[in-house]
Coordinates of C-alpha atoms and ligand atoms in Angstrom, one line a residue:
X598 CA 0.0 0.0 0.0
X599 CA 1.3 3.4 -0.9
X600 CA 2.1 6.3 1.5
X601 CA -1.0 7.4 3.4
X602 CA -1.5 10.8 1.7
X603 CA -1.0 9.8 -1.9
X604 CA -4.7 9.3 -2.8
X605 CA -7.4 11.9 -3.2
X606 CA -10.2 9.4 -2.4
X607 CA -10.6 5.9 -1.0
X608 CA -13.4 3.6 -2.1
X609 CA -14.2 0.6 0.0
X610 CA -15.4 -2.4 -2.1
X611 CA -14.7 -3.2 -5.7
X612 CA -18.1 -4.3 -7.0
X613 CA -20.0 -2.5 -9.8
X614 CA -20.7 0.5 -7.5
X615 CA -17.1 0.9 -6.1
X616 CA -15.4 0.4 -9.5
X617 CA -17.8 2.7 -11.4
X618 CA -17.5 5.4 -8.7
X619 CA -13.7 5.2 -8.7
X620 CA -13.7 5.3 -12.5
X621 CA -15.9 8.4 -12.5
X622 CA -13.6 10.0 -9.9
X623 CA -10.5 9.1 -12.0
X624 CA -12.2 10.7 -15.0
X625 CA -12.6 13.9 -13.0
X626 CA -8.8 13.8 -12.3
X627 CA -8.7 12.2 -8.8
X628 CA -6.3 9.5 -7.8
X629 CA -8.3 6.8 -6.1
X630 CA -7.5 3.7 -3.9
X631 CA -10.1 1.0 -4.1
X632 CA -9.9 -1.5 -1.3
X633 CA -11.4 -4.9 -1.9
X634 CA -11.5 -7.7 0.7
X635 CA -11.6 -10.6 -1.7
X636 CA -8.8 -11.9 -3.9
X637 CA -10.4 -10.4 -7.0
X638 CA -12.7 -7.5 -7.8
X639 CA -16.3 -7.8 -9.1
X640 CA -18.3 -8.4 -6.0
X641 CA -21.7 -9.9 -6.6
X642 CA -21.3 -9.4 -10.4
X643 CA -18.0 -11.3 -10.8
X644 CA -16.8 -14.2 -12.9
X645 CA -13.8 -16.4 -12.9
X646 CA -12.1 -19.1 -15.0
X647 CA -13.5 -22.6 -14.4
X648 CA -10.5 -24.9 -14.2
X649 CA -12.3 -28.0 -15.5
X650 CA -13.7 -26.5 -18.7
X651 CA -11.7 -23.4 -19.4
X652 CA -14.9 -21.4 -19.4
X653 CA -15.3 -18.0 -17.7
X654 CA -18.2 -18.7 -15.2
X655 CA -20.3 -16.0 -13.7
X656 CA -21.3 -16.1 -10.0
X657 CA -24.8 -16.5 -11.5
X658 CA -26.4 -15.4 -14.8
X659 CA -27.1 -11.7 -15.0
X660 CA -29.5 -10.0 -17.3
X661 CA -29.6 -6.3 -18.2
X662 CA -32.3 -4.4 -20.0
X663 CA -32.4 -1.2 -22.1
X664 CA -33.6 0.3 -18.8
X665 CA -30.1 -0.2 -17.3
X666 CA -29.4 3.2 -18.7
X667 CA -26.7 4.3 -16.2
X668 CA -25.0 0.9 -16.3
X669 CA -24.9 1.0 -20.1
X670 CA -23.6 4.5 -20.2
X671 CA -20.6 3.4 -18.1
X672 CA -20.1 0.4 -20.4
X673 CA -20.1 2.9 -23.3
X674 CA -17.4 4.9 -21.5
X675 CA -15.4 1.7 -20.9
X676 CA -15.7 0.6 -24.5
X677 CA -17.5 -2.7 -23.6
X678 CA -21.1 -2.0 -24.4
X679 CA -20.8 -4.1 -27.6
X680 CA -20.3 -7.1 -25.3
X681 CA -24.0 -7.1 -24.5
X682 CA -26.0 -9.5 -26.7
X683 CA -29.5 -7.9 -27.1
X684 CA -32.6 -9.9 -27.6
X685 CA -35.1 -7.9 -29.7
X686 CA -37.8 -10.6 -30.0
X687 CA -39.5 -12.0 -28.1
X688 CA -39.2 -9.9 -25.0
X689 CA -39.3 -13.1 -23.0
X690 CA -40.3 -16.7 -23.5
X691 CA -42.4 -18.1 -20.7
X692 CA -42.6 -21.8 -19.9
X693 CA -46.0 -22.5 -18.3
X694 CA -47.4 -25.9 -17.7
X695 CA -44.9 -27.3 -20.3
X696 CA -46.2 -24.8 -23.0
X697 CA -44.1 -21.9 -24.5
X698 CA -45.7 -18.5 -24.4
X699 CA -43.8 -15.7 -26.3
X700 CA -44.3 -12.2 -24.9
X701 CA -43.7 -9.7 -27.7
X702 CA -41.6 -6.6 -27.4
X703 CA -43.9 -3.7 -28.3
X704 CA -42.9 -0.1 -28.5
X705 CA -46.4 1.5 -28.8
X706 CA -47.3 4.6 -26.8
X707 CA -47.6 3.5 -23.2
X708 CA -49.8 2.1 -21.8
X709 CA -51.2 0.9 -25.2
X710 CA -48.1 -1.3 -25.6
X711 CA -49.7 -3.8 -23.2
X712 CA -52.6 -4.6 -25.7
X713 CA -50.8 -6.8 -28.2
X714 CA -49.7 -9.1 -25.3
X715 CA -53.2 -9.4 -23.8
X716 CA -54.1 -12.5 -25.9
X717 CA -50.9 -14.2 -24.4
X718 CA -52.2 -13.5 -20.9
X719 CA -55.7 -14.6 -21.8
X720 CA -54.4 -18.1 -22.8
X721 CA -53.8 -18.5 -19.0
X722 CA -56.2 -16.1 -17.3
X723 CA -59.9 -15.4 -17.8
X724 CA -61.4 -12.1 -18.8
X725 CA -62.5 -11.6 -15.2
X726 CA -58.8 -12.0 -14.0
X727 CA -57.7 -9.5 -16.6
X728 CA -60.4 -7.0 -15.6
X729 CA -59.6 -7.5 -11.9
X730 CA -56.5 -5.3 -12.7
X731 CA -58.6 -2.2 -13.5
X732 CA -58.2 -0.5 -10.0
X733 CA -54.5 -1.4 -9.6
X734 CA -53.7 -0.2 -13.2
X735 CA -55.5 3.1 -12.6
X736 CA -53.7 3.6 -9.3
X737 CA -50.4 2.8 -11.0
X738 CA -51.1 5.2 -13.9
X739 CA -52.0 8.0 -11.5
X740 CA -49.2 7.4 -9.0
X741 CA -46.1 9.6 -8.8
X742 CA -43.0 8.8 -6.7
X743 CA -44.6 10.3 -3.6
X744 CA -47.7 8.1 -3.8
X745 CA -45.7 5.1 -4.6
X746 CA -43.5 5.6 -1.5
X747 CA -46.6 5.9 0.7
X748 CA -47.4 2.2 0.0
X749 CA -44.1 1.1 1.7
X750 CA -45.9 0.3 5.0
X751 CA -48.0 -2.5 3.3
X752 CA -47.0 -5.9 1.8
X753 CA -47.7 -6.4 -1.9
X754 CA -50.1 -9.3 -1.4
X755 CA -52.3 -7.3 0.9
X756 CA -52.2 -4.3 -1.4
X757 CA -53.2 -6.4 -4.5
X758 CA -56.0 -8.1 -2.7
X759 CA -57.3 -4.8 -1.3
X760 CA -57.6 -3.6 -4.9
X761 CA -59.5 -6.6 -6.0
X762 CA -56.8 -8.4 -8.1
X763 CA -57.9 -12.0 -8.5
X764 CA -56.1 -14.9 -6.8
X765 CA -55.4 -16.5 -10.2
X766 CA -53.8 -13.3 -11.6
X767 CA -51.8 -12.9 -8.4
X768 CA -50.4 -16.5 -8.7
X769 CA -49.8 -16.4 -12.4
X770 CA -48.5 -12.9 -13.1
X771 CA -47.6 -11.1 -9.8
X772 CA -45.8 -13.9 -8.1
X773 CA -43.7 -14.8 -11.2
X774 CA -42.8 -11.2 -12.0
X775 CA -42.0 -10.0 -8.5
X776 CA -39.9 -13.1 -7.6
X777 CA -37.9 -12.6 -10.9
X778 CA -37.5 -8.9 -10.6
X779 CA -37.5 -8.2 -6.9
X780 CA -36.3 -11.5 -5.5
X781 CA -38.9 -11.7 -2.8
X782 CA -42.3 -13.5 -2.3
X783 CA -45.3 -11.2 -2.5
X784 CA -46.2 -11.5 1.2
X785 CA -42.7 -10.2 2.1
X786 CA -42.5 -7.6 -0.6
X787 CA -43.1 -3.8 -0.1
X788 CA -46.2 -2.7 -2.0
X789 CA -44.1 0.4 -2.9
X790 CA -41.5 -1.7 -4.7
X791 CA -44.1 -3.7 -6.5
X792 CA -46.0 -0.5 -7.5
X793 CA -42.7 0.9 -8.9
X794 CA -42.2 -2.1 -11.2
X795 CA -45.9 -2.2 -12.3
X796 CA -46.2 1.5 -13.0
X797 CA -42.9 1.5 -15.1
X798 CA -44.1 -1.6 -16.9
X799 CA -47.3 0.2 -17.8
X800 CA -45.8 3.6 -18.4
X801 CA -42.7 2.8 -20.5
X802 CA -42.4 0.7 -23.6
X803 CA -40.0 -0.8 -26.1
X804 CA -37.6 -2.2 -23.4
X805 CA -35.8 -5.4 -24.1
X806 CA -33.3 -7.7 -22.4
X807 CA -29.6 -8.2 -23.1
X808 CA -27.0 -10.6 -21.7
X809 CA -23.3 -10.3 -21.2
X810 CA -21.6 -12.0 -24.1
X811 CA -18.4 -12.3 -22.1
X812 CA -17.7 -13.3 -18.4
X813 CA -19.4 -10.7 -16.1
X814 CA -16.1 -9.3 -14.7
X815 CA -14.8 -8.8 -18.3
X816 CA -17.5 -6.3 -18.9
X817 CA -16.0 -3.8 -16.5
X818 CA -13.2 -4.9 -14.1
X819 CA -10.2 -4.6 -16.5
X820 CA -11.4 -1.3 -18.1
X821 CA -12.2 0.3 -14.7
X822 CA -8.9 -0.8 -13.3
X823 CA -7.1 0.7 -16.3
X824 CA -9.0 4.0 -15.9
X825 CA -8.2 4.1 -12.1
X826 CA -4.5 3.4 -12.7
X827 CA -4.3 6.1 -15.4
X828 CA -4.7 8.7 -12.6
X829 CA -2.2 7.1 -10.3
X830 CA -4.9 5.2 -8.5
X831 CA -4.9 1.5 -7.6
X832 CA -7.3 -1.4 -6.9
X833 CA -6.0 -3.3 -3.9
X834 CA -7.3 -6.9 -3.4
X835 CA -7.1 -8.8 -0.1
X836 CA -7.7 -5.5 1.7
X837 CA -10.4 -6.0 4.3
X838 CA -11.5 -2.7 5.7
X839 CA -12.4 -2.8 9.4
X840 CA -13.7 0.8 10.0
X841 CA -13.7 4.4 8.9
X842 CA -12.2 6.9 11.2
X843 CA -14.0 10.2 11.8
X844 CA -12.6 13.3 13.5
X845 CA -14.8 16.3 14.2
X846 CA -17.5 16.1 11.6
X847 CA -15.3 14.8 8.8
X848 CA -13.9 11.4 7.6
X849 CA -10.1 11.1 8.1
X850 CA -9.0 7.6 7.3
X851 CA -9.9 3.9 6.8
X852 CA -8.5 1.2 9.1
X853 CA -7.8 -2.2 7.6
X854 CA -8.3 -5.4 9.6
X855 CA -4.5 -5.9 9.7
X856 CA -4.1 -2.6 11.6
X857 CA -2.9 -0.5 8.7
X858 CA -4.5 2.9 8.2
X859 CA -5.0 4.8 4.9
X860 CA -5.7 8.5 5.0
X861 CA -9.0 9.2 3.3
X862 CA -9.9 12.9 2.7
X863 CA -12.9 11.5 0.9
X864 CA -14.2 7.9 1.4
X865 CA -17.0 6.0 -0.4
X866 CA -18.3 2.9 1.3
X867 CA -19.4 0.8 -1.7
X868 CA -20.7 -2.1 0.3
X869 CA -24.1 -4.0 0.6
X870 CA -26.1 -3.3 3.8
X871 CA -24.9 -6.5 5.5
X872 CA -21.3 -5.3 5.2
X873 CA -21.8 -1.5 5.4
X874 CA -23.8 -1.7 8.7
X875 CA -21.1 -3.5 10.8
X876 CA -18.3 -1.5 9.2
X877 CA -20.0 1.8 10.1
X878 CA -20.9 0.5 13.6
X879 CA -17.2 -0.1 14.3
X880 CA -16.6 3.5 13.5
X881 CA -18.4 4.4 16.7
X882 CA -19.6 7.7 15.3
X883 CA -23.0 8.7 16.7
X884 CA -24.0 10.6 13.6
X885 CA -23.8 7.3 11.7
X886 CA -26.1 5.4 14.1
X887 CA -29.3 5.9 12.0
X888 CA -27.5 4.5 8.9
X889 CA -26.3 1.4 10.8
X890 CA -29.9 0.9 12.0
X891 CA -31.3 1.2 8.4
X892 CA -28.7 -1.2 7.1
X893 CA -29.9 -3.8 9.7
X894 CA -33.4 -3.8 8.1
X895 CA -32.2 -5.3 4.8
X896 CA -32.2 -9.0 4.1
X897 CA -30.4 -10.5 1.1
X898 CA -32.3 -12.9 -1.2
X899 CA -30.6 -16.2 -1.3
X900 CA -29.7 -17.6 -4.8
X901 CA -28.6 -21.0 -6.1
X902 CA -27.1 -20.6 -9.5
X903 CA -26.4 -23.7 -11.6
X904 CA -24.5 -24.3 -14.8
X905 CA -24.7 -27.4 -16.9
X906 CA -22.4 -28.3 -19.8
X907 CA -23.9 -30.6 -22.5
X908 CA -22.1 -32.4 -25.3
X909 CA -24.7 -31.4 -27.9
X910 CA -27.2 -28.6 -28.7
X911 CA -30.2 -29.3 -26.5
X912 CA -32.4 -27.0 -28.5
X913 CA -33.2 -24.6 -25.7
X914 CA -34.2 -21.0 -26.4
X915 CA -31.5 -18.4 -25.6
X916 CA -33.5 -17.1 -22.6
X917 CA -36.7 -18.3 -20.9
X918 CA -38.4 -18.1 -17.5
X919 CA -40.7 -20.5 -15.7
X920 CA -44.0 -19.2 -14.5
X921 CA -44.1 -19.2 -10.7
X922 CA -44.8 -22.5 -9.0
X923 CA -43.8 -23.1 -5.4
X924 CA -42.5 -26.7 -6.2
X925 CA -40.0 -25.3 -8.8
X926 CA -36.4 -24.8 -8.3
X927 CA -35.2 -22.4 -11.0
X928 CA -36.8 -19.3 -12.4
X929 CA -34.7 -17.9 -15.3
X930 CA -32.6 -20.0 -17.8
X931 CA -30.0 -19.0 -20.4
X932 CA -28.1 -21.0 -23.1
X933 CA -24.7 -19.3 -22.9
X934 CA -23.5 -21.2 -25.9
X935 CA -26.0 -19.1 -27.9
X936 CA -25.2 -15.8 -26.0
X937 CA -21.4 -15.7 -25.4
X938 CA -19.4 -14.2 -28.3
X939 CA -16.7 -16.8 -27.9
X940 CA -18.9 -19.9 -27.7
X941 CA -17.7 -22.2 -24.9
X942 CA -16.5 -25.6 -26.3
X943 CA -19.6 -27.7 -25.3
X944 CA -22.6 -27.4 -27.6
X945 CA -25.0 -26.2 -24.9
X946 CA -24.1 -24.4 -21.7
X947 CA -27.2 -23.8 -19.6
X948 CA -27.1 -21.4 -16.7
X949 CA -30.1 -20.7 -14.4
X950 CA -31.1 -19.1 -11.1
X951 CA -33.1 -20.4 -8.2
X952 CA -34.3 -17.3 -6.2
X953 CA -35.5 -16.6 -2.6
X954 CA -37.6 -19.4 -1.1
X955 CA -37.0 -21.6 -4.2
X956 CA -33.2 -21.6 -3.6
X957 CA -33.0 -24.8 -1.6
X958 CA -29.7 -24.5 0.3
X959 CA -30.3 -27.9 2.0
X960 CA -30.2 -29.8 -1.3
X961 CA -26.9 -31.5 -2.4
X962 CA -25.3 -30.5 -5.7
X963 CA -26.6 -33.8 -7.1
X964 CA -30.2 -33.0 -6.1
X965 CA -29.9 -29.5 -7.6
X966 CA -28.4 -30.8 -10.9
X967 CA -31.1 -33.5 -11.2
X968 CA -34.0 -31.2 -10.6
X969 CA -32.5 -28.5 -12.9
X970 CA -32.2 -31.1 -15.7
X971 CA -35.8 -32.1 -15.2
X972 CA -36.9 -28.5 -15.6
X973 CA -34.6 -28.0 -18.5
X974 CA -36.1 -31.0 -20.4
X975 CA -39.5 -29.4 -20.2
X976 CA -38.2 -26.5 -22.4
X977 CA -35.6 -28.5 -24.3
X978 CA -36.4 -32.3 -24.6
X979 CA -33.0 -33.1 -26.1
X980 CA -31.5 -32.4 -22.7
X981 CA -32.9 -35.8 -21.6
X982 CA -30.5 -37.7 -23.9
X983 CA -27.6 -35.2 -24.2
X984 CA -24.5 -36.2 -22.2
X985 CA -23.9 -33.9 -19.2
X986 CA -20.2 -33.1 -19.3
X987 CA -19.9 -31.0 -16.2
X988 CA -22.0 -29.1 -13.7
X989 CA -21.4 -26.3 -11.2
X990 CA -23.7 -25.1 -8.4
X991 CA -23.1 -21.8 -6.7
X992 CA -24.9 -21.0 -3.4
X993 CA -25.1 -17.3 -2.7
X994 CA -26.6 -16.6 0.8
X995 CA -27.3 -12.9 0.1
X996 CA -27.4 -12.0 -3.5
X997 CA -29.6 -8.9 -3.7
X998 CA -31.3 -6.9 -0.9
X999 CA -35.0 -7.7 -0.8
X1000 CA -37.5 -4.8 -0.8
X1001 CA -39.4 -5.9 2.3
X1002 CA -42.1 -3.5 3.7
X1003 CA -40.5 -0.4 5.2
X1004 CA -37.2 -0.8 3.4
X1005 CA -38.0 1.5 0.4
X1006 CA -38.2 4.4 2.8
X1007 CA -35.0 3.3 4.6
X1008 CA -32.9 3.2 1.4
X1009 CA -30.2 5.8 2.2
X1010 CA -29.0 8.7 0.1
X1011 CA -25.4 8.6 -1.0
X1012 CA -24.5 11.5 1.3
X1013 CA -23.9 10.8 5.0
X1014 CA -23.9 13.2 7.9
X1015 CA -20.1 12.9 8.0
X1016 CA -18.3 15.3 5.7
X1017 CA -16.4 13.5 3.0
X1018 CA -18.1 10.1 3.7
X1019 CA -20.4 8.8 1.0
X1020 CA -22.2 5.5 0.3
X1021 CA -22.6 3.8 -3.1
X1022 CA -24.2 0.4 -3.6
X1023 CA -27.3 -1.1 -5.0
X1024 CA -29.4 -0.6 -1.8
X1025 CA -29.0 3.3 -1.9
X1026 CA -32.0 5.4 -2.8
X1027 CA -31.6 5.5 -6.5
X1028 CA -35.2 5.3 -7.8
X1029 CA -34.7 1.8 -9.2
X1030 CA -34.8 -1.7 -7.7
X1031 CA -31.6 -3.2 -6.3
X1032 CA -29.6 -4.3 -9.3
X1033 CA -26.5 -3.5 -11.3
X1034 CA -28.4 -0.4 -12.6
X1035 CA -29.0 0.8 -9.0
X1036 CA -25.3 0.2 -8.2
X1037 CA -24.3 2.2 -11.3
X1038 CA -26.7 5.0 -10.4
X1039 CA -25.5 5.1 -6.8
X1040 CA -21.9 5.3 -8.1
X1041 CA -22.8 8.2 -10.4
X1042 CA -24.7 10.0 -7.6
X1043 CA -21.7 9.6 -5.1
X1044 CA -19.1 10.6 -7.7
X1045 CA -21.2 13.6 -8.7
X1046 CA -21.6 14.6 -5.1
X1047 CA -17.8 14.5 -4.6
X1048 CA -16.7 16.4 -7.7
X1049 CA -19.7 18.8 -7.7
X1050 CA -21.2 17.7 -11.0
X1051 CA -24.4 16.0 -12.2
X1052 CA -23.3 12.6 -13.4
X1053 CA -26.4 10.5 -12.7
X1054 CA -29.2 10.3 -15.3
X1055 CA -32.7 11.2 -14.1
X1056 CA -34.6 8.2 -12.7
X1057 CA -37.0 6.5 -15.1
X1058 CA -40.5 8.0 -15.2
X1059 CA -43.7 7.2 -17.1
X1060 CA -44.4 8.9 -20.4
X1061 CA -46.9 8.8 -23.3
X1062 CA -50.6 8.7 -22.3
X1063 CA -49.4 7.1 -19.0
X1064 CA -47.3 10.1 -18.3
X1065 CA -50.2 12.4 -19.0
X1066 CA -52.3 10.6 -16.4
X1067 CA -49.6 10.8 -13.7
X1068 CA -50.5 13.1 -10.8
X1069 CA -48.2 16.1 -10.6
X1070 CA -46.5 16.4 -7.2
Ligands
FAD433 C1 -26.6 -14.6 -8.6 C2 -26.9 -13.2 -8.8 C3 -27.7 -12.8 -9.9 C4 -28.0 -11.4 -10.1 N1 -28.7 -11.1 -11.2 C5 -28.8 -9.8 -11.6 C6 -29.4 -9.4 -12.8 O1 -29.9 -10.3 -13.6 N2 -29.4 -8.1 -13.1 C7 -28.9 -7.1 -12.3 O2 -28.9 -5.9 -12.7 N3 -28.4 -7.4 -11.1 C8 -28.3 -8.7 -10.7 N4 -27.7 -9.1 -9.5 C9 -27.4 -8.0 -8.6 C10 -26.1 -7.3 -8.9 O3 -25.1 -8.3 -9.0 C11 -25.8 -6.4 -7.7 O4 -26.9 -5.6 -7.5 C12 -24.6 -5.6 -7.9 O5 -23.5 -6.3 -8.4 C13 -24.2 -4.9 -6.6 O6 -23.0 -4.2 -6.7 P1 -22.4 -3.4 -5.5 O7 -21.1 -2.8 -6.0 O8 -23.4 -2.5 -5.0 O9 -22.1 -4.5 -4.3 P2 -21.1 -5.7 -4.3 O10 -21.0 -6.3 -5.7 O11 -21.5 -6.6 -3.2 O12 -19.6 -5.1 -4.0 C14 -19.2 -4.9 -2.7 C15 -17.7 -5.4 -2.6 O13 -17.2 -5.0 -1.4 C16 -16.4 -6.1 -0.9 N5 -16.3 -5.9 0.6 C17 -17.2 -6.3 1.5 N6 -16.8 -6.0 2.7 C18 -15.6 -5.4 2.6 C19 -14.7 -4.7 3.5 N7 -15.0 -4.7 4.8 N8 -13.6 -4.2 3.0 C20 -13.3 -4.3 1.7 N9 -14.1 -4.8 0.8 C21 -15.3 -5.3 1.2 C22 -17.1 -7.3 -1.4 O14 -16.2 -8.4 -1.5 C23 -17.5 -6.8 -2.8 O15 -16.6 -7.1 -3.8 C24 -27.5 -10.4 -9.3 C25 -26.7 -10.8 -8.2 C26 -26.4 -12.2 -8.0 C27 -25.5 -12.5 -6.8

């Protein structure tokens, strides 16, 4: 580690938020030290080389959308945006009761873009189920951010029932969508978080999904590191930060677990709540107590992510999702052999995620692989006879902070009461759900606050007829 005073800023954590923030600070001319506890950067969006197959494996498959606007802007800056493989059609393929349903990507004026997909929904729901959405749709079209936040005290299941949404529609649409997007069952989900997703779904159109065509880390870790080094900064790995030191009302230094201290005229804590909370608590600064308390309210969604290597094409779509079923293991599936730009050597490389209550941590790898294969066969029958060459199962205890009731209001801003001390991570109050986009927005907000510039894009808002219906503040 270099001499204490040689950096303009210190960033704790080298995930998306920490590296994006450090890159933005370097672009503004600051030398930045990034301190990362693990042996390699990337955090919850990292990848590494699998020794058995020579494939770069991700911690778990990640998807982006055209709504990841801040994230994509940074990839543009890093010169890696071309490594996103976009899917124009269909928006998503659903597997429901062994049948494929293609949801089209429609860019009509919102909310009219929902109409072409109504027949798809009506293959599974009755007219009465569709009509049971009238009140929630009206509330979503009228809601602005203030009204949305006011719902944070309720859980989403109670909210939907109170507005008359039918049980069948709740099971078929709402449980599937909210588990996939918000990583939490409806009864534990903040109605405010559910409302945000629904009103943006109704009020924006033309969005589609994309997938990293390279290992996740390759999207940003090398290019961010290069940008940081170009301004005499460095990314230090194996550097576990114990606490931040505050004197008067300003941050002074960070202390590592091995006892070393690094002077920090400006410090960004780019950590998830379950790491930021204890670190700030060890700082023993009374002004930070409300932040530590807020951090304690966040629970991470567990994930089990599985990868299966097959010796032949199994005929799977590039990307599909299973409609919610409590007996299921996995939610979203990808054939990386059809996504990655340098196709891995096997003919099919299937990756998938089991989320929240469906992520069975007690199961052995063999059980997870067997069930995953059964679910895969329903979408791609050739997987029954293809030879399984290799499998990996990743268990992630806390993948993404869940938006439980009350937490939307507790999401902190990037500024803290301590001068020079900032936060930047997916759980910050960014106007979007916890994700790589939220991490990127938090990074831009923190870097902008430090250098005194507007670096963050405005949060997404409804437009078209939907925008006209929205209540003004
Ligand atoms: C399996 C999985 C699937 C996901 N799918 C998607 C998806 O499809 N789309 C999407 O947008 N998002 C997805 N996410 C979420 C996304 O990965 C995260 O929101 C994002 O990466 C968070 O970045 P971050 O920088 O805020 O935090 P992190 O990535 O957690 O970075 C924090 C870093 O700080 C380090 N650290 C912790 N404590 C200390 C300490 N005391 N000192 C020093 N360093 C420390 C950690 O090791 C870590 O590297 C997924 C996440 C997982 C795990």
